[in-house]
Short mmCIF file of C-alpha atoms in Angstrom, two decimals:
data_model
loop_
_atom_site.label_atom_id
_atom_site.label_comp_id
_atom_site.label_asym_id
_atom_site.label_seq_id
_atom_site.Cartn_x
_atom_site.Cartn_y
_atom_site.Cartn_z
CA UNK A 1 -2.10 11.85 -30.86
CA UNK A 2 0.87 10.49 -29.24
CA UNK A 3 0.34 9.68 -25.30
CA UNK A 4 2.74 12.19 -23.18
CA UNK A 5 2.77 10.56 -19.68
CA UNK A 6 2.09 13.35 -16.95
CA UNK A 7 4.08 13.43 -13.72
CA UNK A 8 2.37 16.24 -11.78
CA UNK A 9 -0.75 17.61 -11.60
CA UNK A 10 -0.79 21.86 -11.65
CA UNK A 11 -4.07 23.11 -9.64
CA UNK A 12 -5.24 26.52 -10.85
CA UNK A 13 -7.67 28.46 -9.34
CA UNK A 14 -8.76 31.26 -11.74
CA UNK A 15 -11.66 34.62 -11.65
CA UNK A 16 -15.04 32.93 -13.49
CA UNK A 17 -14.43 35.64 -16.43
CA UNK A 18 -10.73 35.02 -17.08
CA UNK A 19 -9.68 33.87 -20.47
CA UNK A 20 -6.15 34.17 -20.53
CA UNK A 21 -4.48 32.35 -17.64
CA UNK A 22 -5.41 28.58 -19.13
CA UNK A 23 -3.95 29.30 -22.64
CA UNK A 24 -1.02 30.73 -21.57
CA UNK A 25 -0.29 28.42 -18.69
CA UNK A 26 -0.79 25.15 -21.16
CA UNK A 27 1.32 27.21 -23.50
CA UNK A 28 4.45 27.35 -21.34
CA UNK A 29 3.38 24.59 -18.50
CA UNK A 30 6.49 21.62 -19.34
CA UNK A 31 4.43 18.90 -21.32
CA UNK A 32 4.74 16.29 -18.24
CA UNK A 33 2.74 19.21 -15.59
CA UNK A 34 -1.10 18.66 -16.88
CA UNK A 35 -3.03 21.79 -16.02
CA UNK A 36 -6.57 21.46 -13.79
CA UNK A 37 -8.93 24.43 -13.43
CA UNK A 38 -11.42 25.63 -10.88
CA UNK A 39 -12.92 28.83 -10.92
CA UNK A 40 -14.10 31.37 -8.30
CA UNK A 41 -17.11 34.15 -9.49
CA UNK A 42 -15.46 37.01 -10.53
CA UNK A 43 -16.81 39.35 -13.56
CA UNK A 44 -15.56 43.23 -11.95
CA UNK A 45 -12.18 44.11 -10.74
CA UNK A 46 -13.87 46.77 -7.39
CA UNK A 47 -12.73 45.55 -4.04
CA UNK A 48 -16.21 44.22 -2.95
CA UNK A 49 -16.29 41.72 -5.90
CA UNK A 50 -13.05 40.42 -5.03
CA UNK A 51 -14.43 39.95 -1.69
CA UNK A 52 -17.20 37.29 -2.48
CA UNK A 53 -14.96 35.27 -4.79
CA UNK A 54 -13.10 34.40 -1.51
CA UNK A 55 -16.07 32.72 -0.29
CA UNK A 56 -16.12 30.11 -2.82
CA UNK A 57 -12.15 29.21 -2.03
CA UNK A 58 -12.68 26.24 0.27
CA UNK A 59 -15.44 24.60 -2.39
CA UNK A 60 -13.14 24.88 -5.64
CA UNK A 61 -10.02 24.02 -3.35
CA UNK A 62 -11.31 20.60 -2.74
CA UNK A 63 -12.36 20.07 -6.38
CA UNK A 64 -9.05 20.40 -7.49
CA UNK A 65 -7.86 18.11 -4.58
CA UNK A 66 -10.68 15.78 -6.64
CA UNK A 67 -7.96 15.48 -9.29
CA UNK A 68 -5.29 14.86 -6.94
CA UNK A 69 -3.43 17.97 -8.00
CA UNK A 70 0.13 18.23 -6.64
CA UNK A 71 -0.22 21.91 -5.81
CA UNK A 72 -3.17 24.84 -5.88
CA UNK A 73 -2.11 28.10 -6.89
CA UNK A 74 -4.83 31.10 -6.33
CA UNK A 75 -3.17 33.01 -9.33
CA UNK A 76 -4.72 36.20 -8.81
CA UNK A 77 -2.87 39.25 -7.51
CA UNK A 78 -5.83 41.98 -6.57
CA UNK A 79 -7.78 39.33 -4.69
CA UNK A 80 -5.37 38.02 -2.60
CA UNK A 81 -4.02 41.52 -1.14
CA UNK A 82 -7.11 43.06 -0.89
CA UNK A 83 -7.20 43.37 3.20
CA UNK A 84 -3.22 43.85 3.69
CA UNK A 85 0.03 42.08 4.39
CA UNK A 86 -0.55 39.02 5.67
CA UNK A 87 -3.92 38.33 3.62
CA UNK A 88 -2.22 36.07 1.37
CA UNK A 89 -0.95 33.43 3.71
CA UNK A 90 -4.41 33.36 5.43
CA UNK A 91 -6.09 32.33 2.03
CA UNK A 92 -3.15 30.25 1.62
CA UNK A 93 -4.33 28.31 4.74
CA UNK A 94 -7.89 28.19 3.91
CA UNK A 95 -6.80 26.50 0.54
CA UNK A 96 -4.57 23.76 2.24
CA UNK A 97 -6.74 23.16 4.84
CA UNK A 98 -9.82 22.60 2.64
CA UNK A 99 -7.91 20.13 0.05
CA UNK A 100 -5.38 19.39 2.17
CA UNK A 101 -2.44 19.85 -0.61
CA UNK A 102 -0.27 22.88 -0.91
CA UNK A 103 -1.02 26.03 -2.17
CA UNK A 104 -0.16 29.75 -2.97
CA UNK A 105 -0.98 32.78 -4.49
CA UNK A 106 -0.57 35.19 -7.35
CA UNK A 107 0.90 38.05 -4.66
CA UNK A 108 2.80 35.06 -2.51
CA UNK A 109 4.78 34.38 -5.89
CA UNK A 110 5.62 37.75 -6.43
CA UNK A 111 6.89 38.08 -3.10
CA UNK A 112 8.68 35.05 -3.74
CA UNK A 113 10.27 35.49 -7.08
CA UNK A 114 11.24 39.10 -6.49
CA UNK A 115 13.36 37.54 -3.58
CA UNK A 116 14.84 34.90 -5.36
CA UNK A 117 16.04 36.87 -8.12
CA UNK A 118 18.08 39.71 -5.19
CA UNK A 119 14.84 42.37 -6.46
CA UNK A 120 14.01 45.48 -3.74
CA UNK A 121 12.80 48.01 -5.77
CA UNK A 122 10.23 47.65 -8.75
CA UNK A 123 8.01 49.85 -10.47
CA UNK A 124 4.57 48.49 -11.26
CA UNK A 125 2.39 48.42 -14.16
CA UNK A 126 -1.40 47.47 -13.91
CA UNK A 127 -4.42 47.52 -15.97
CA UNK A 128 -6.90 48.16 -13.53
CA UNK A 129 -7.91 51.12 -11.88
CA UNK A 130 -5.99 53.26 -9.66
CA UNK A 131 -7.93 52.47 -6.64
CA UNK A 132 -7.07 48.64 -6.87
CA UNK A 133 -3.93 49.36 -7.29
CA UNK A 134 -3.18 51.01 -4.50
CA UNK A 135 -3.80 47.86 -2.58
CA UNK A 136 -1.15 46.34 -4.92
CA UNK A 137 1.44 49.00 -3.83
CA UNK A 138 0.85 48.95 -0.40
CA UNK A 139 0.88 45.11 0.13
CA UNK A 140 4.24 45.57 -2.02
CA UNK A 141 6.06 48.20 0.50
CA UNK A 142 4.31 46.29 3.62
CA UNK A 143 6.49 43.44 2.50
CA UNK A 144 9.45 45.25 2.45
CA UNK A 145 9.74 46.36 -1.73
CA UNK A 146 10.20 50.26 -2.35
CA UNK A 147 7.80 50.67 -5.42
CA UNK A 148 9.25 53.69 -7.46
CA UNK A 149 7.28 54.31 -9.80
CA UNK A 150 3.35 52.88 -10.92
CA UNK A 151 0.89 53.42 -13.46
CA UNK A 152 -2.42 51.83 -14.25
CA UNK A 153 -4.71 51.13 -17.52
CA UNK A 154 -8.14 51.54 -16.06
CA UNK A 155 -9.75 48.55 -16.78
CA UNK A 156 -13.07 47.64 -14.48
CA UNK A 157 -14.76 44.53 -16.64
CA UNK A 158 -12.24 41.84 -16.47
CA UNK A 159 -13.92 40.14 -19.59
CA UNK A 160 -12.50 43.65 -21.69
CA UNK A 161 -9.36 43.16 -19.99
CA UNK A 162 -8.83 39.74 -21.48
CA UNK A 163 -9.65 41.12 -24.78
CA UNK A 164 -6.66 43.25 -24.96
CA UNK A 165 -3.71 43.28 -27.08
CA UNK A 166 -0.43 42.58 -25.38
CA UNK A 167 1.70 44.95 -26.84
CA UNK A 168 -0.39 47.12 -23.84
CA UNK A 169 1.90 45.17 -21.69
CA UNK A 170 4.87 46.22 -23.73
CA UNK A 171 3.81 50.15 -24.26
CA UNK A 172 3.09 50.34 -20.41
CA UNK A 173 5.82 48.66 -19.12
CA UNK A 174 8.20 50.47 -20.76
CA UNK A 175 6.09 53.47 -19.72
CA UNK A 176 6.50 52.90 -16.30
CA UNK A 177 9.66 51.63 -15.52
CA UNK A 178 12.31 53.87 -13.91
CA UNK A 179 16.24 54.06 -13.76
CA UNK A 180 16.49 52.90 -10.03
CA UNK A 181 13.90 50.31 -10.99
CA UNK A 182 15.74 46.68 -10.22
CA UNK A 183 12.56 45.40 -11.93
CA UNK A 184 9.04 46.01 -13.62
CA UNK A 185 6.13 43.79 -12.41
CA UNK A 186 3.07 43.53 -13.77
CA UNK A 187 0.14 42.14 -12.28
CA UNK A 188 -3.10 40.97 -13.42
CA UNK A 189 -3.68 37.14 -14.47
CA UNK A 190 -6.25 37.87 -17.40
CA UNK A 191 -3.97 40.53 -19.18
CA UNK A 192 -2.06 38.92 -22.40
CA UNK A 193 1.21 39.41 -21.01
CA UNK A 194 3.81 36.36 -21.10
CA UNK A 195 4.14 37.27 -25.30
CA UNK A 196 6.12 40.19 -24.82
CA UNK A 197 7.98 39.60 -21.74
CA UNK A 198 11.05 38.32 -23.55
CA UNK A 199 11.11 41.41 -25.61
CA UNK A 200 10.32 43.98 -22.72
CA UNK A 201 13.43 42.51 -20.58
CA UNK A 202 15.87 42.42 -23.69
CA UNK A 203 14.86 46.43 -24.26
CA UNK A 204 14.80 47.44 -20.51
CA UNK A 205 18.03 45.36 -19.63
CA UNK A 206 15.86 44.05 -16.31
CA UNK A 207 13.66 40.97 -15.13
CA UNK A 208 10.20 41.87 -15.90
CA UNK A 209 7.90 39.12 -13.62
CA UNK A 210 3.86 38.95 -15.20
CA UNK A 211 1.32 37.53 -12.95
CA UNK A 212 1.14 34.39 -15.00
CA UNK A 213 4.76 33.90 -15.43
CA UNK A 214 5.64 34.15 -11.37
CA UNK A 215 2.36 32.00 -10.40
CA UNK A 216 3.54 28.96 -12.83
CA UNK A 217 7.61 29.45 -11.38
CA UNK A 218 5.84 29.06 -8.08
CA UNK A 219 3.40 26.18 -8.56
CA UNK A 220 6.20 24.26 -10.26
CA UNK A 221 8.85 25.16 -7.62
CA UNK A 222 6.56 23.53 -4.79
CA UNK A 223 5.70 20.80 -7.81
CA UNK A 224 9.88 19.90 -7.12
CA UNK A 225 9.89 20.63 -10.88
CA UNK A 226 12.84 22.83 -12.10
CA UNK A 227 12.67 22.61 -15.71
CA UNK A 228 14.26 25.76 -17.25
CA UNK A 229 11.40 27.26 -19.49
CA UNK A 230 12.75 29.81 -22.14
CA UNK A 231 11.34 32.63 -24.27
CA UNK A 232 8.96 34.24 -21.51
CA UNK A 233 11.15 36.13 -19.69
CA UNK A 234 14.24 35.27 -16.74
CA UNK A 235 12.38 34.03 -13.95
CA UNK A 236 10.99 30.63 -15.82
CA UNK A 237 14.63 30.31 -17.36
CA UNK A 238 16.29 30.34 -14.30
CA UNK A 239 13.64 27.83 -12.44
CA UNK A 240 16.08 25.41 -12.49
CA UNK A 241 18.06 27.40 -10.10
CA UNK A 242 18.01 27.46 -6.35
CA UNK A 243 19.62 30.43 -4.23
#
């Protein structure tokens, strides 16, 4: 095996029973960003289990700053709106100050990437249940996004959910999106997604941004790494852009 020399360091902090985010973030990660994993307990996707995985933020934070990571991304949507607008730069703080490096979150980089691609009205498709999901939509309009349209799978064990086939993603996404959509989004870091993005946005003729997808655009935007990452959709191809 040929030695690839790694330049930055990409912190993930991931749900205990996810089994999607690492392969598809080493899949489309540039081959210089090495990826470095902690995990928080996480097994069902109810409001009260996304809770107690907070509580275990500050101890997996500072294992990743172990490994001198160049940035910690909490790349889970749910859990980091679960108690409103604002929620998300509060755990944002709790990460940096326990590892003392930066860090965001799954719903930070949504915001984020839905602004830096001109976006104010989505439509949203999920695959949990319709009671988590209303915590999605809400943090969504809170932060000034007019959701027009959302529909959900239903899934409660997040071990099922990353058992899935992606063309889910596909069928619901088109499913869901509207005329006065600008965009689809799709939440959810342990749903196959980033396969059929590239497809999805070619048949809807709009950006479609996964959880995955807008979590790695973010963690490599505060990495200072712009690379331009085609074949998973418009955000990563235009992250060599600034606006």
């Amino acid at each position: 095996m040929p030695h690839i020399t790694r330049t930055h360091r990409f912190g993930l902090l991931t749900p205990s029973s996810n089994s999607t985010q690492e392969p598809e973030f080493s899949e489309v990660l540039p081959r210089h960003v090495s990826l470095h994993t902690g995990r928080l307990s996480f097994t069902n996707i109810y409001a009260d289990t996304m809770l107690r995985c907070i509580e275990e933020l500050e101890q997996e934070s500072r294992k990743l700053a172990d490994a001198d990571v160049g940035v910690i991304i909490f790349a889970a949507t749910a859990p980091s709106v679960t108690l409103g607008k604002g929620y998300d730069l509060e755990l944002i703080k709790r990460m940096e100050d326990a590892s003392g490096k930066p860090a965001t979150t799954a719903s930070t980089a949504f915001i984020d990437a839905l602004t830096f691609l001109g976006i104010h009205r989505i439509a949203i498709a999920a695959p949990w249940t319709e009671a988590v999901n209303k915590t999605v939509v809400a943090f969504m309009e809170a932060n000034g996004f007019e959701v027009v349209n959302n529909e959900v799978m239903g899934h409660v064990r997040n071990t099922e959910l990353g058992r899935v086939d992606p063309e889910t993603a596909y069928e619901l996404g088109r499913r869901v999106d509207r005329p006065n959509a600008d965009a689809v989004i799709m939440p959810g870091g342990n749903w196959p997604t980033m396969s059929v993005v590239g497809r999805l946005e070619r048949d809807l003729g709009k950006p479609v941004l996964t959880n995955n997808a807008a979590s790695i655009w973010a963690g490599l935007r505060i990495l200072g790494c712009h690379d331009k990452i085609n074949g998973y959709g418009r955000l990563l191809s235009n992250s060599g852009a600034d606006r």
